Coordinates of C-alpha atoms in Angstrom, one line a residue:
X1 CA 0.0 0.0 0.0
X2 CA 1.4 3.3 -1.0
X3 CA 1.7 6.0 1.6
X4 CA 0.3 8.7 -0.8
X5 CA -2.8 6.6 -1.2
X6 CA -3.5 6.2 2.5
X7 CA -5.7 9.3 2.7
X8 CA -7.8 8.2 -0.3
X9 CA -8.2 4.7 0.9
X10 CA -9.2 5.9 4.4
X11 CA -11.9 8.1 2.8
X12 CA -13.2 5.2 0.8
X13 CA -13.4 3.1 4.0
X14 CA -15.3 5.9 5.7
X15 CA -17.8 6.3 2.8
X16 CA -18.5 2.5 2.6
X17 CA -18.7 2.2 6.4
X18 CA -21.1 5.1 6.7
X19 CA -23.5 3.5 4.2
X20 CA -23.2 0.2 5.9
X21 CA -23.8 1.6 9.4
X22 CA -26.8 3.6 8.2
X23 CA -28.5 0.7 6.3
X24 CA -27.9 -2.1 8.7
X25 CA -27.2 -0.6 12.1
X26 CA -23.8 -0.2 13.8
X27 CA -24.0 -3.6 15.6
X28 CA -25.2 -5.5 12.6
X29 CA -22.6 -4.1 10.2
X30 CA -19.3 -5.8 11.2
X31 CA -15.7 -5.0 10.4
X32 CA -15.6 -8.3 8.5
X33 CA -18.4 -7.1 6.2
X34 CA -16.6 -3.8 5.7
X35 CA -13.3 -5.5 4.8
X36 CA -15.1 -7.8 2.4
X37 CA -16.9 -4.9 0.7
X38 CA -13.6 -3.0 0.5
X39 CA -11.9 -6.0 -1.0
X40 CA -9.1 -6.0 1.6
X41 CA -8.0 -8.1 4.6
X42 CA -9.0 -7.1 8.1
X43 CA -5.3 -6.5 8.7
X44 CA -5.2 -3.9 6.0
X45 CA -8.4 -2.4 7.2
X46 CA -7.0 -1.9 10.7
X47 CA -3.9 -0.3 9.2
X48 CA -6.2 2.5 8.2
X49 CA -8.6 2.7 11.1
X50 CA -8.0 2.1 14.8
X51 CA -11.3 0.4 15.5
X52 CA -15.1 0.6 15.1
X53 CA -15.7 3.5 17.4
X54 CA -12.9 5.6 15.9
X55 CA -14.3 4.7 12.4
X56 CA -17.9 5.6 13.5
X57 CA -16.6 9.0 14.8
X58 CA -14.9 9.6 11.4
X59 CA -18.2 8.7 9.6
X60 CA -20.2 11.1 11.7
X61 CA -17.7 13.9 11.1
X62 CA -17.7 13.3 7.4
X63 CA -21.5 13.2 7.3
X64 CA -21.7 16.5 9.3
X65 CA -19.2 18.1 6.9
X66 CA -21.2 17.1 3.8
X67 CA -24.4 18.4 5.4
X68 CA -22.8 21.7 6.3
X69 CA -21.7 22.1 2.6
X70 CA -25.3 21.4 1.5
X71 CA -26.6 24.0 4.0
X72 CA -24.1 26.6 2.7
X73 CA -25.5 26.0 -0.8
X74 CA -29.1 26.4 0.5
X75 CA -28.1 29.7 2.2
X76 CA -27.0 31.2 -1.1
X77 CA -30.3 30.2 -2.7
X78 CA -32.8 31.6 -0.1
X79 CA -33.1 34.1 2.7
X80 CA -36.4 32.7 4.0
X81 CA -35.9 30.6 7.1
X82 CA -38.7 28.1 6.5
X83 CA -37.8 27.7 2.8
X84 CA -34.2 26.9 4.0
X85 CA -35.5 24.4 6.6
X86 CA -37.7 22.7 4.0
X87 CA -34.9 22.5 1.5
X88 CA -32.7 21.0 4.2
X89 CA -35.5 18.5 5.0
X90 CA -35.7 17.5 1.3
X91 CA -32.0 16.8 1.3
X92 CA -32.2 14.8 4.5
X93 CA -35.1 12.7 3.1
X94 CA -33.0 11.6 0.2
X95 CA -30.3 10.4 2.6
X96 CA -32.8 8.8 5.0
X97 CA -34.3 6.7 2.2
X98 CA -32.2 3.7 3.0
X99 CA -31.3 4.4 6.6
X100 CA -32.3 2.1 9.4
X101 CA -33.6 3.4 12.8
X102 CA -31.2 0.9 14.3
X103 CA -28.3 3.1 13.3
X104 CA -29.6 5.9 15.7
X105 CA -30.5 3.4 18.4
X106 CA -27.0 1.9 18.3
X107 CA -25.3 5.2 18.7
X108 CA -26.1 5.0 22.5
X109 CA -23.5 2.2 22.8
X110 CA -20.7 4.7 21.9
X111 CA -20.2 7.3 24.6
X112 CA -17.5 9.2 22.7
X113 CA -19.9 9.6 19.7
X114 CA -22.8 10.7 22.0
X115 CA -20.5 13.3 23.7
X116 CA -19.5 14.6 20.2
X117 CA -23.1 15.0 19.2
X118 CA -24.0 16.8 22.5
X119 CA -21.0 19.1 22.0
X120 CA -22.2 19.9 18.5
X121 CA -25.7 20.6 19.8
X122 CA -24.4 23.0 22.5
X123 CA -22.0 24.8 20.1
X124 CA -24.8 25.5 17.6
X125 CA -27.8 26.1 19.9
X126 CA -27.5 29.9 20.1
X127 CA -27.0 30.2 16.4
X128 CA -29.9 27.9 15.6
X129 CA -32.3 29.8 17.9
X130 CA -31.2 33.1 16.4
X131 CA -31.9 31.7 12.9
X132 CA -35.4 30.4 14.0
X133 CA -36.3 33.8 15.5
X134 CA -35.5 35.3 12.1
X135 CA -38.4 33.2 10.9
X136 CA -40.7 35.0 13.4
X137 CA -39.6 38.3 11.8
X138 CA -40.4 36.9 8.4
X139 CA -43.9 36.0 9.4
X140 CA -43.5 32.2 9.0
X141 CA -43.0 31.3 12.7
X142 CA -45.1 32.1 15.7
X143 CA -43.6 34.5 18.3
X144 CA -44.8 32.7 21.4
X145 CA -42.7 29.6 20.9
X146 CA -39.6 29.0 23.0
X147 CA -37.2 28.1 20.2
X148 CA -34.4 27.0 22.5
X149 CA -36.8 24.3 23.8
X150 CA -37.9 23.5 20.3
X151 CA -34.3 23.1 19.0
X152 CA -33.4 20.8 21.8
X153 CA -36.5 18.7 21.4
X154 CA -36.0 18.3 17.7
X155 CA -32.3 17.4 18.2
X156 CA -33.2 14.5 20.6
X157 CA -36.5 13.3 19.3
X158 CA -35.2 10.7 16.8
X159 CA -33.0 9.2 19.5
X160 CA -36.0 8.9 21.8
X161 CA -38.1 7.2 19.1
X162 CA -35.3 4.8 18.2
X163 CA -35.8 3.2 21.6
X164 CA -39.4 2.3 20.8
X165 CA -40.0 -1.1 19.1
X166 CA -43.0 0.1 17.1
X167 CA -41.0 2.6 15.1
X168 CA -38.3 0.0 14.2
X169 CA -40.8 -1.5 11.6
X170 CA -41.4 1.8 9.9
X171 CA -39.3 3.4 7.0
X172 CA -36.9 5.9 8.4
X173 CA -37.9 8.4 5.8
X174 CA -41.5 8.3 6.9
X175 CA -40.6 8.7 10.6
X176 CA -38.3 11.7 9.9
X177 CA -40.8 13.4 7.6
X178 CA -43.7 13.0 10.0
X179 CA -41.8 14.1 13.1
X180 CA -40.3 17.1 11.3
X181 CA -43.5 18.3 9.7
X182 CA -45.6 17.9 12.8
X183 CA -43.1 19.9 14.9
X184 CA -42.8 22.6 12.2
X185 CA -46.6 23.0 11.9
X186 CA -46.8 23.7 15.6
X187 CA -44.4 26.6 15.2
X188 CA -45.8 28.0 11.9
X189 CA -48.1 30.8 11.1
X190 CA -50.8 30.4 8.4
X191 CA -48.2 31.7 5.9
X192 CA -45.7 29.1 7.1
X193 CA -48.2 26.2 6.9
X194 CA -49.1 27.1 3.4
X195 CA -45.4 26.7 2.5
X196 CA -45.4 23.3 4.2
X197 CA -48.5 22.3 2.1
X198 CA -46.7 23.2 -1.1
X199 CA -43.6 21.3 0.1
X200 CA -45.5 18.1 0.8
X201 CA -47.1 18.3 -2.7
X202 CA -43.7 18.6 -4.2
X203 CA -42.3 15.6 -2.2
X204 CA -45.3 13.5 -3.3
X205 CA -44.5 14.3 -7.0
X206 CA -40.8 13.3 -6.4
X207 CA -41.9 10.0 -4.9
X208 CA -44.1 9.3 -7.9
X209 CA -41.4 10.1 -10.4
X210 CA -39.0 7.7 -8.7
X211 CA -41.7 5.0 -8.4
X212 CA -41.1 4.8 -4.7
X213 CA -43.3 2.3 -2.7
X214 CA -46.4 3.7 -1.1
X215 CA -45.5 5.3 2.3
X216 CA -47.3 6.9 5.1
X217 CA -47.5 10.7 4.6
X218 CA -48.9 13.7 6.3
X219 CA -52.0 15.3 4.7

């Protein structure tokens, strides 16, 4: 293995591992499976990653970086807070299409990863609340909502649902769509809810074009 290729190979491992973890769950997706999919021995795999938790952390950081890039693009396309949130939701729904709720449930087994997520939440809380309050000024969000509570609720809600057996049988995309839209509707003014209505119509059209299986949706 060439030293100048090590960074490229590690990035490939992270990309394949992230997909495997999300689709099958962290416990179910083993390092043996990863090595097989990479076409390398476990020895070679462990020359590039220390272990599963270190690899998972790298996967989470890579995923966050990609999401930040997408959000930066969205910020250049709209100044409306709700339009930005709905655009970000559309992007997330594409990535949740094949994700298993087991992935979120399994994160609780990795304290370092949970600590990283909590640190991320704390670092971005004030910025997120300020952004949401801009939506109040724009007339799409209600002024009486405590948006710090709202932000922390949304941040943790999927993790709470992941502990409930009922939700394990549902498509991740459906869960995320319903949870997000229900939460948003509670914050929105009439103007904001009309924007959500148009968004849901658009998402239905996308599903039809891709011939996606029938899913539970919000009307």
